[in-house]
Backbone as a ProteinNet text record, in pm:
[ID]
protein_1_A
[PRIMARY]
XXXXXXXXXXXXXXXXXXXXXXXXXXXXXXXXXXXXXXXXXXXXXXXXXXXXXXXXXXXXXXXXXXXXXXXXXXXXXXXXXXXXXXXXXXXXXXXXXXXXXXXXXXXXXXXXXXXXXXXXXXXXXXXXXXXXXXXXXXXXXXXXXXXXXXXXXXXXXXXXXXXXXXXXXXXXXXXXXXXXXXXXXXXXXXXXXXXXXXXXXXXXXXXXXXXXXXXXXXXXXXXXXXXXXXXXXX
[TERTIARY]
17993.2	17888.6	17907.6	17862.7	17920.6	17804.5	17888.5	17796.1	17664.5	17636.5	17503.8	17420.8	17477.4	17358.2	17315	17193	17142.5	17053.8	17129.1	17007.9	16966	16864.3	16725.1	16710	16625.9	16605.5	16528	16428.9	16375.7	16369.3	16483	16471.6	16617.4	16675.7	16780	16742.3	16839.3	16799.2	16918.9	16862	17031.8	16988.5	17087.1	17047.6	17138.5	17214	17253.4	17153.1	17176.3	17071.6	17013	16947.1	16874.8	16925.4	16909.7	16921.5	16918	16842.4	16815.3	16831.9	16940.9	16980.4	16860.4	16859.2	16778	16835.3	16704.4	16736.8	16639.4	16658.6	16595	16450.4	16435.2	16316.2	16224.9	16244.4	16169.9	16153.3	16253.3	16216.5	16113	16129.4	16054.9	15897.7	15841.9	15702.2	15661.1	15779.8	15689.5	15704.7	15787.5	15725.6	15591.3	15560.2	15453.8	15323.4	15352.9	15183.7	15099.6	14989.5	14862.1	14739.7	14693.8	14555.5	14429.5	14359.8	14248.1	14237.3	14119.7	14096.6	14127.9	14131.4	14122.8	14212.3	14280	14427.8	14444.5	14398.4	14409.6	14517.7	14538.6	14602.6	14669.2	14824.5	14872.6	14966.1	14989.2	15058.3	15131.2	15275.4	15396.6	15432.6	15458.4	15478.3	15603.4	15679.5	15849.5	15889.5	15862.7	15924.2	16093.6	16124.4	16290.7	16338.1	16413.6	16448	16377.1	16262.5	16128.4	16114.3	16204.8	16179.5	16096.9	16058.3	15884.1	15816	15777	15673	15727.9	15859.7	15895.1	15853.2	15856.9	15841.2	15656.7	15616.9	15433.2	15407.3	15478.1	15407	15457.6	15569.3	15571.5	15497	15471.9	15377.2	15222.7	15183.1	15042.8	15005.4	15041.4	15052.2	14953.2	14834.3	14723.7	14680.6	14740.5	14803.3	14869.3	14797	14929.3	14947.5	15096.7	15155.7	15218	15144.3	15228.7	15295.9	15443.2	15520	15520	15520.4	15524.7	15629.1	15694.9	15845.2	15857.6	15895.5	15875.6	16034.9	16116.8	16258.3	16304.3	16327.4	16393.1	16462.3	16594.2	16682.7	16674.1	16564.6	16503.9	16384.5	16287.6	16186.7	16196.1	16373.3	16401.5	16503.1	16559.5	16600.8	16524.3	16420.7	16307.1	16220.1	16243.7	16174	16210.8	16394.5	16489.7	16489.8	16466	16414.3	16320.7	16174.1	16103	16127.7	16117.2	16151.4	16258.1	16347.3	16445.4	16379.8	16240.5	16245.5	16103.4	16087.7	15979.6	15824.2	15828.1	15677.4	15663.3	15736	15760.2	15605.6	15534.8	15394.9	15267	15341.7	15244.4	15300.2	15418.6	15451.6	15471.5	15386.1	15423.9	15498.2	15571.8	15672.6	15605.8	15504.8	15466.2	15617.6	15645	15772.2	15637.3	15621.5	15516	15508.5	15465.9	15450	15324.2	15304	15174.8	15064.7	15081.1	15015.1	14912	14985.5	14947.6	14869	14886.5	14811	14701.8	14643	14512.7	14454.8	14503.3	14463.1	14286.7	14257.7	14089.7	14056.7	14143.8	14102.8	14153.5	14123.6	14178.9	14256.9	14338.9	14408.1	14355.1	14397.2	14357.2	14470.3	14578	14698.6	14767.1	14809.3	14934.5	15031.9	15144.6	15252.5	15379.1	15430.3	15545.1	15639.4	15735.5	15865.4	15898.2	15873	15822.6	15958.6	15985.7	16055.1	16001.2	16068.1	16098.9	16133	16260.8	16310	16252.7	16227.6	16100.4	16163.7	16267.8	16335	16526.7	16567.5	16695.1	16748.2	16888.2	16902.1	16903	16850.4	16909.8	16967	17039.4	17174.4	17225.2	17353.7	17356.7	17308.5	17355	17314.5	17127.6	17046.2	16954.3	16879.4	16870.9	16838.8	16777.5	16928.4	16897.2	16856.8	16836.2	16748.3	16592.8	16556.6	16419.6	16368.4	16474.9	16433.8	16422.2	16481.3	16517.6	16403.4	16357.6	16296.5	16191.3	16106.2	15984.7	15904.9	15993	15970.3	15881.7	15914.3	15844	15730.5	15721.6	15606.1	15562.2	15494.2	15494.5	15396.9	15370.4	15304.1	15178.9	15138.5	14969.2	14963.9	15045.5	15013.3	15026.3	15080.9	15082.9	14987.5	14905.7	14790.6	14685.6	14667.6	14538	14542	14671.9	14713.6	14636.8	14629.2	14672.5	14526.9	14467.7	14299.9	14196.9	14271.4	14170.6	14252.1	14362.6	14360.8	14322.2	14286.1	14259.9	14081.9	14053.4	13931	13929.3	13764.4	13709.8	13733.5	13797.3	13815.5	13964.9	14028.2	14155.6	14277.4	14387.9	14491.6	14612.4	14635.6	14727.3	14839.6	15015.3	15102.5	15248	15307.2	15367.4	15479.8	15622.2	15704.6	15760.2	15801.6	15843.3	15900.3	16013.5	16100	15933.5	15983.9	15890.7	15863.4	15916.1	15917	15812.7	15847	15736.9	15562	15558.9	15423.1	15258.9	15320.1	15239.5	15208	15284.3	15302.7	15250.5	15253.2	15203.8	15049.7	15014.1	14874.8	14800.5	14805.5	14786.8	14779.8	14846.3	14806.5	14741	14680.2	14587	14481.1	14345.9	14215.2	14168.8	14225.5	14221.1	14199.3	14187.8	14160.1	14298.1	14361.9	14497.9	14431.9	14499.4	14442.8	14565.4	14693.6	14826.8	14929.1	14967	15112.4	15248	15336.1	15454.6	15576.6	15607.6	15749.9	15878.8	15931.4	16071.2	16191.1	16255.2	16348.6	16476.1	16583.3	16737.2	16739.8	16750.8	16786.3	16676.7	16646.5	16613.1	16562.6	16695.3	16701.6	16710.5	16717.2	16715	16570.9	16529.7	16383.3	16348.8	16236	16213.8	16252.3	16322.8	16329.7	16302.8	16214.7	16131.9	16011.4	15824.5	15735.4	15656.8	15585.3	15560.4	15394.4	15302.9	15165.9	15080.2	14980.3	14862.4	14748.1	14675.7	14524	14434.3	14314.1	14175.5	14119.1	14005.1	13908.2	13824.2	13824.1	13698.4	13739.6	13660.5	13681.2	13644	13742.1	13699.4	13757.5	13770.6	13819.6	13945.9	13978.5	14130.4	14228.9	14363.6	14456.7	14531	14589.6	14673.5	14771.5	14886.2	14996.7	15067.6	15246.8	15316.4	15437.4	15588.7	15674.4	15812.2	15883.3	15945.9	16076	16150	16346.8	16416.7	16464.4	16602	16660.4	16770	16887.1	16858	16894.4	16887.3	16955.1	17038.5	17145.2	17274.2	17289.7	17411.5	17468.9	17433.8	17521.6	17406.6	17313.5	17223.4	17049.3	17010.4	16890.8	16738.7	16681.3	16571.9	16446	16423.6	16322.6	16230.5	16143.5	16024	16085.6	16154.4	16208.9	16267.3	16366.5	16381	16248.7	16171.2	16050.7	15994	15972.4	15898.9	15987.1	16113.8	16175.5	16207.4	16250.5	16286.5	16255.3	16150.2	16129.6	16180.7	16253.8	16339.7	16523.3	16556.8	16684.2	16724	16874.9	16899.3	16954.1	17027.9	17096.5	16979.1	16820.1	16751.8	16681.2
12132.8	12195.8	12159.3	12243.3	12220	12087.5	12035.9	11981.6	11958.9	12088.6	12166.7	12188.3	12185.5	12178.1	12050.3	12028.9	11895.7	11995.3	11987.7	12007.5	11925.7	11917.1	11857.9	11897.5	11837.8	11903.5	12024.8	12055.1	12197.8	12285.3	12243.5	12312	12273.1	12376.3	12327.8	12340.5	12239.5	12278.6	12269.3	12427.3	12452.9	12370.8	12275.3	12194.2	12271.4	12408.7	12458.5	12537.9	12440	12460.2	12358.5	12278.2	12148.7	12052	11988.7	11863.7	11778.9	11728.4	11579.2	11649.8	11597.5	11666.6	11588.5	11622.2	11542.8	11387.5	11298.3	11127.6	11103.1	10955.9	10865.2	10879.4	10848.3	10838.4	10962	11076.4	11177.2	11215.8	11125.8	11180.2	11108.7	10960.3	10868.9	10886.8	10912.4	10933.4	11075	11143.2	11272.2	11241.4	11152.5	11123.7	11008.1	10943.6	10833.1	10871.7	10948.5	11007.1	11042	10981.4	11016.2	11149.4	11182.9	11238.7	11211.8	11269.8	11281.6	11348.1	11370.2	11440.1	11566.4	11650.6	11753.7	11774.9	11842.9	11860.6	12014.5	12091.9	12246.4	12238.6	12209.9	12214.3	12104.9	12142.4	12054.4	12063.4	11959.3	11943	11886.2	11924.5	11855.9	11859.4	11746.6	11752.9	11728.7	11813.9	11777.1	11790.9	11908.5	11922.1	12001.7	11956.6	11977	12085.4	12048.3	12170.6	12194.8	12142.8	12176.7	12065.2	11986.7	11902.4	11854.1	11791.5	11731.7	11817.4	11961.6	12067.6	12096.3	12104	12131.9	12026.9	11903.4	11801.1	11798.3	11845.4	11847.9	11987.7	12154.8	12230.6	12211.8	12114	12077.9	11992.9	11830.1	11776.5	11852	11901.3	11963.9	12114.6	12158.5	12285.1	12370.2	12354.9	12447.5	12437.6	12354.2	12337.8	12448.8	12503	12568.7	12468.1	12488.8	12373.4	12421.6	12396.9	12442.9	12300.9	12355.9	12302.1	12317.1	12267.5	12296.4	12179	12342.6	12232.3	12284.7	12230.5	12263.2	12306.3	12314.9	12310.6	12463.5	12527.5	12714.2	12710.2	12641.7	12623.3	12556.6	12418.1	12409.2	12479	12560.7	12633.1	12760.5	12764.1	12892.9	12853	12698.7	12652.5	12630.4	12561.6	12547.7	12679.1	12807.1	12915.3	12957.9	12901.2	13006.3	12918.5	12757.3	12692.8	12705.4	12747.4	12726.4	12902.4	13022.5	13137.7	13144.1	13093.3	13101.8	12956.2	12928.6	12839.8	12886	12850.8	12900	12866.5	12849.5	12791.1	12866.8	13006.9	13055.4	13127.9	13130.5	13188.8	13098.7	12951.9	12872.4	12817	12857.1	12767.3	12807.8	12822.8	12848.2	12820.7	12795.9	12741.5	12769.2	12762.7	12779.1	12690.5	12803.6	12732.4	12737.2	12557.5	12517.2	12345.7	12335.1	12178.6	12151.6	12062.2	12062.5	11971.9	11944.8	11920.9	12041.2	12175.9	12289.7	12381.3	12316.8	12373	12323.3	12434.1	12473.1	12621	12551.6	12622	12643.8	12717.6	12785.1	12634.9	12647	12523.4	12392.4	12297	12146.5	12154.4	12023.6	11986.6	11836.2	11836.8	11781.5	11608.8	11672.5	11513.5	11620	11520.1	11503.4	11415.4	11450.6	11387.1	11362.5	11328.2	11313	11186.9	11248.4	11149.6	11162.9	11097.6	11140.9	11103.7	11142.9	11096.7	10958.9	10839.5	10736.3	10633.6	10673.8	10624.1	10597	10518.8	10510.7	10423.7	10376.8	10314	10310	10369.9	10391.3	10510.9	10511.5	10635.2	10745.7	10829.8	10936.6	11018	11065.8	11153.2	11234.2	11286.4	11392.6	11529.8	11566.3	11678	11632.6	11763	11751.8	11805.2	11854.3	11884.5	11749.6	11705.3	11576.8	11474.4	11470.3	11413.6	11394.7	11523.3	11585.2	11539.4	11547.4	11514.8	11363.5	11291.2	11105.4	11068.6	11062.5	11046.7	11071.6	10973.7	11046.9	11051.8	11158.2	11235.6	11350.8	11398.4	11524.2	11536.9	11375.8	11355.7	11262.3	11152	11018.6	10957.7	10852	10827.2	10866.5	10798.6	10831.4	11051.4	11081.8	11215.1	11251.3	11197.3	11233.5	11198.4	11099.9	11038	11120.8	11162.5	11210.8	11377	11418.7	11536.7	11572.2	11429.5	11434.5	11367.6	11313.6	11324.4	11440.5	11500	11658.1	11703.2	11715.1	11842.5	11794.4	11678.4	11616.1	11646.5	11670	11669.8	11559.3	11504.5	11410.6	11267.7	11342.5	11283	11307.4	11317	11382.9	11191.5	11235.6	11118.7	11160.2	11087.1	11083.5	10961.6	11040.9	10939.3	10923.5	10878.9	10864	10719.1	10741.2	10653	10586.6	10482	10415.4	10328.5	10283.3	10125.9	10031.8	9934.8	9825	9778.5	9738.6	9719.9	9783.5	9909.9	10009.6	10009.9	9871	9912.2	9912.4	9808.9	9743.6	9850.5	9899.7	10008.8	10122	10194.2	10274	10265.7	10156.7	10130	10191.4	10105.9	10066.9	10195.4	10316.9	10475.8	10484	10525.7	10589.2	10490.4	10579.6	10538.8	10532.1	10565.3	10570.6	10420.8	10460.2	10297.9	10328.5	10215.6	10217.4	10197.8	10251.2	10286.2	10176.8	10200.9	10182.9	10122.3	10063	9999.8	9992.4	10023.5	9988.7	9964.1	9838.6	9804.5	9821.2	9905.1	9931.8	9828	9775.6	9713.9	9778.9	9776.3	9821.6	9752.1	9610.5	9526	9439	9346.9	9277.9	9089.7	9100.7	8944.9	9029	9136.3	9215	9215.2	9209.7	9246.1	9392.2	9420.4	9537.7	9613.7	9761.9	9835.2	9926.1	10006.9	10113.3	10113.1	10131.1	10086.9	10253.1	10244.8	10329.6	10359.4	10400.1	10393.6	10526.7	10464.1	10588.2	10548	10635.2	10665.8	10731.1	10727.5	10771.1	10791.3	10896.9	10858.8	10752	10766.6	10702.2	10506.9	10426.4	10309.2	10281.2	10218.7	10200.6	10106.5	9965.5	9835.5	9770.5	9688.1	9655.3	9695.7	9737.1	9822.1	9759.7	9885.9	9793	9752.6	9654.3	9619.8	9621.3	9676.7	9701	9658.2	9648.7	9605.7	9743.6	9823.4	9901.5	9850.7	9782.9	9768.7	9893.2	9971.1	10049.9	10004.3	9877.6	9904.1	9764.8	9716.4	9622.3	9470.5	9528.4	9417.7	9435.8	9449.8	9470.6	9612.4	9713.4	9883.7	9957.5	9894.1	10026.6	10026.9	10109.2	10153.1	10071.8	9994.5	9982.1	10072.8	9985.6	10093.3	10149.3	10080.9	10166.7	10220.3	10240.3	10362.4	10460.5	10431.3	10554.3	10604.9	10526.6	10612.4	10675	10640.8	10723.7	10861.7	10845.8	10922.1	11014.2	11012.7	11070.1	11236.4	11244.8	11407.1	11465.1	11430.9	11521.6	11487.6	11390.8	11355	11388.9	11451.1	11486.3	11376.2	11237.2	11148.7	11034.1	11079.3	10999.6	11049.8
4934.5	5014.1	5160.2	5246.9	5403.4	5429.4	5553.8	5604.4	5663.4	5722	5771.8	5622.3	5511.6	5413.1	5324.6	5362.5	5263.4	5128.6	5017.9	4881.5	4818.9	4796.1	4762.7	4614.3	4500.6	4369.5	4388.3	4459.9	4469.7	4570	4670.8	4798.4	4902.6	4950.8	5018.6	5136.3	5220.6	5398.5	5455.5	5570.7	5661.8	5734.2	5830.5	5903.7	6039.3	6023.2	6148	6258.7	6413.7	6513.1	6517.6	6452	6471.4	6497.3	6630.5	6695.7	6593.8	6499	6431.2	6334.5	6179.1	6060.1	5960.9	5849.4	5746.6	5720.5	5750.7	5803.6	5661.4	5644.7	5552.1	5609.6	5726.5	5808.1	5761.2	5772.3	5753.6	5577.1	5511	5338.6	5332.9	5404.3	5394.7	5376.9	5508.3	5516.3	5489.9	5436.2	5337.5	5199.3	5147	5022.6	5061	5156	5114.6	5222.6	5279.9	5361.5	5210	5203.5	5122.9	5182.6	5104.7	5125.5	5049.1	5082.4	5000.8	4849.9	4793.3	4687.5	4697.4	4820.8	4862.2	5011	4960.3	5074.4	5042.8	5189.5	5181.3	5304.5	5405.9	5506.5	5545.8	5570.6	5627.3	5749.6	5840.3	5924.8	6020.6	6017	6053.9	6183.6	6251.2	6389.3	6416.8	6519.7	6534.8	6405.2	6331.6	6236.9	6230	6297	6280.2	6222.6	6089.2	5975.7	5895.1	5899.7	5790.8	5683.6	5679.1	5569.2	5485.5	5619.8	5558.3	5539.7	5588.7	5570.4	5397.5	5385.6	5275.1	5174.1	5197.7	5047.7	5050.5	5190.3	5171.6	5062.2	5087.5	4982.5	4871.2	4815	4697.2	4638	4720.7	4681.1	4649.5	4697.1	4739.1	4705	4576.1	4544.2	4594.2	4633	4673.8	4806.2	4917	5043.2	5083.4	5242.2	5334.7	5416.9	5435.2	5561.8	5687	5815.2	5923.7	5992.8	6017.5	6064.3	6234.2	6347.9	6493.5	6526.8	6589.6	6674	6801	6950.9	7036.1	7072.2	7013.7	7055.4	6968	7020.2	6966.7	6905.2	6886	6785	6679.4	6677.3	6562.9	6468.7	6553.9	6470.2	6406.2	6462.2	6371.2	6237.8	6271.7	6177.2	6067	6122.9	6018.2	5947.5	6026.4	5943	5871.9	5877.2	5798.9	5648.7	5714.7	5512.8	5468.5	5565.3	5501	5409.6	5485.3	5444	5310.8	5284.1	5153.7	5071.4	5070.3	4985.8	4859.6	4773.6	4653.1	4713.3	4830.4	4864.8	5005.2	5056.8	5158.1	5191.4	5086.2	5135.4	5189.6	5199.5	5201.7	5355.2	5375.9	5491.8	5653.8	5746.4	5864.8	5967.2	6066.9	6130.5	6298.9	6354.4	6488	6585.2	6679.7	6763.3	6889	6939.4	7042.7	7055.9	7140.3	7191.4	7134.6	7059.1	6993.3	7056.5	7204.5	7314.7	7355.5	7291.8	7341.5	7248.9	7113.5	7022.6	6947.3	6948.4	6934.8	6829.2	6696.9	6560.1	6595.5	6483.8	6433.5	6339	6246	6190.7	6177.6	6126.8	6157.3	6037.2	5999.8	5903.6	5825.9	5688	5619	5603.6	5655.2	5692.1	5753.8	5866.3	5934.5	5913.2	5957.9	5907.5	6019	6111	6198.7	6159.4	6197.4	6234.6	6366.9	6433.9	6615.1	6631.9	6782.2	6863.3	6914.1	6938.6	6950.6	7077.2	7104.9	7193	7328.3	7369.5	7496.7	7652.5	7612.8	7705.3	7679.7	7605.7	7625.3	7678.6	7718.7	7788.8	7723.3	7764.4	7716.5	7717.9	7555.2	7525.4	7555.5	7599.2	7703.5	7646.5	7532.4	7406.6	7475.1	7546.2	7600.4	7445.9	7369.3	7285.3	7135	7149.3	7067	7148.8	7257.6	7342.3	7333.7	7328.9	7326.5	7164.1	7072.7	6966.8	6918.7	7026.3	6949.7	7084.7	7219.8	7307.2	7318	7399.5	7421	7545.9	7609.4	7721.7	7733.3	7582.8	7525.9	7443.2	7399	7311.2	7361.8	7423.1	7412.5	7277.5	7258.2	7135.8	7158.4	7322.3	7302.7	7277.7	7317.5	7325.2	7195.9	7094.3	6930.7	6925.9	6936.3	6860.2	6928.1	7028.3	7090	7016.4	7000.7	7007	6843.6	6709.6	6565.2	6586.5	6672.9	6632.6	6664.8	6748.2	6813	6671	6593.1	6517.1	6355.3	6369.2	6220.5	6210.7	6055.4	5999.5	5998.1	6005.5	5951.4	5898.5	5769.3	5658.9	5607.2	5747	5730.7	5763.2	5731.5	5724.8	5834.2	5920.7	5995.7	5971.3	5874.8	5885.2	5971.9	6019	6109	6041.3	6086.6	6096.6	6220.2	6234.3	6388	6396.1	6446.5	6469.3	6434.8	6374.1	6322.7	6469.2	6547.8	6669.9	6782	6745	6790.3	6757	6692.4	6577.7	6684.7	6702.8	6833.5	6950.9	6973.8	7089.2	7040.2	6914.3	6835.2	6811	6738.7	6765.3	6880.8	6937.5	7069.3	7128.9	7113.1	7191.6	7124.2	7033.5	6944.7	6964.4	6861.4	6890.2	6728	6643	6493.9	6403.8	6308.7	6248.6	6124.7	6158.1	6039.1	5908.8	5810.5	5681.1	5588.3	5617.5	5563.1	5600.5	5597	5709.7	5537.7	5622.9	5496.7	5579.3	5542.4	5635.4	5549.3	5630.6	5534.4	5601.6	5466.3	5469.2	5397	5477.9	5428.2	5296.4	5312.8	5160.9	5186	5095.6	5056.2	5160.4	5202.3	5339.7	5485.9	5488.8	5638.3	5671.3	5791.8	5892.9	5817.2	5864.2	5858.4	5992.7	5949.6	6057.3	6062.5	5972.7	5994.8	5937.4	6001.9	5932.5	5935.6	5835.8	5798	5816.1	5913.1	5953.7	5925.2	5858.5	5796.1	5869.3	5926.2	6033.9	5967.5	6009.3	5983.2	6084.4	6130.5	6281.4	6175.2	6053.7	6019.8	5977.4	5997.4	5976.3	5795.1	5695.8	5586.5	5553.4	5611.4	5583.7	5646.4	5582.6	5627.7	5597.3	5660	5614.9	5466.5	5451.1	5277.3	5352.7	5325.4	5378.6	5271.4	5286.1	5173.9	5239.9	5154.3	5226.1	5099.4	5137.6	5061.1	5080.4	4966.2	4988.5	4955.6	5052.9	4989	4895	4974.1	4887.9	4801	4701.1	4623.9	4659	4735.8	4757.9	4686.5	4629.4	4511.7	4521.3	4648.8	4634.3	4559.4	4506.4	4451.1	4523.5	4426.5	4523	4459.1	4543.1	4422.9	4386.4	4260	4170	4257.3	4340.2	4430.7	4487.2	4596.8	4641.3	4572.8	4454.5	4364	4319.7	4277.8	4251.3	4329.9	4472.8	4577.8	4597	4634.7	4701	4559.5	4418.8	4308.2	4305.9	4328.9	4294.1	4411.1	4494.6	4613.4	4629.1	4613.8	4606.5	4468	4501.8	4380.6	4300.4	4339.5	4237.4	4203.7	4231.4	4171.4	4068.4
[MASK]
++++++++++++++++++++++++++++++++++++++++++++++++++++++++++++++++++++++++++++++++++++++++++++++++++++++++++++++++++++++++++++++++++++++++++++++++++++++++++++++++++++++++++++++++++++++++++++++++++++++++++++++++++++++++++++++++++++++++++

């Protein structure tokens, strides 16, 4: 299979046109963003090739999911998976800065794999720039952006250098619900953490810690289990 295609057990993605291809990072917090009892709407920020919009209308069968990407060559990448995939009536692809948008109705979770990078240079490819940087997003502008478009009783999740956590917080005005620190193996730091929001306050956050790899070349059980219903060799 070419390189430009990643398949998935129920959904393939062209990854030709899109700056950022399908990453661990983004299976990541679309298999582990939660909702409520009741999840009609959902929505993906910097959604790239659709990925995550894609593993949300599978998770969430009675969910529509709009995807918003501010970059042209990705939101047509992303229309063209979400369009050839079995959930094409549920999924929208708005090409917009979601600074700028302004739906009729709110959403029930959000979900990003933001851009990041906040002090390194950036890449000459202005494109994959826009997509690893955040020039175009900054954090507080996700968070202000994912509490004007969240219900209530709605969940905002987000991934970020562990590093970043502090800094992440810290824009937003939300009360953390979730924290999950991902670790490569087992004796490594964590280097990617995984953060769930509320406007509403309902205790102290859960704290979790997820290992990839086992140590030994294979994968461990919680992550095969999280990630399983989308990768195909799990």
């Amino acid at each position: 299979m070419s390189a430009d295609v990643f398949r998935f057990k129920h959904f393939v993605i062209s990854q030709q046109g899109a700056a950022m291809k399908v990453g661990t990072d983004g299976v990541l917090v679309g298999a582990w963003a939660s909702a409520g009892d009741i999840c009609r709407r959902i929505l993906d920020v910097g959604t790239g090739t659709g990925v995550i919009a894609l593993m949300a209308a599978q998770r969430w069968p009675e969910a529509t999911v709009t995807g918003i990407e501010s970059d042209t060559d990705a939101a047509e990448c992303a229309r063209r998976n979400a369009a050839a995939s079995q959930w094409s009536d549920r999924i929208e692809i708005v090409h917009d800065a979601v600074q700028n948008y302004f739906p009729e109705e709110r959403f029930d979770l959000i979900v990003s794999n933001p851009p990041y990078y906040d002090v390194s240079l950036p890449c000459p490819d202005s494109a994959r720039s826009n997509a690893r940087h955040t020039h175009t997003l900054t954090f507080a502008e996700l968070c202000v952006a994912a509490r004007r478009l969240l219900l209530p009783d709605g969940r905002f999740a987000v991934i970020v250098p562990s590093e970043s956590v502090r800094a992440f917080v810290a824009a937003g005005d939300m009360h953390l619900v979730r924290r999950c620190d991902v670790k490569t193996t087992p004796t490594k730091p964590p280097k990617r953490t995984m953060l769930e929001f509320s406007t509403r306050f309902s205790g102290a956050a859960q704290c979790d810690t997820l290992v990839i790899g086992d140590g030994s070349g294979g994968y461990d059980d919680r992550y095969k289990a999280l990630v399983g219903d989308f990768y195909l060799d799990f």
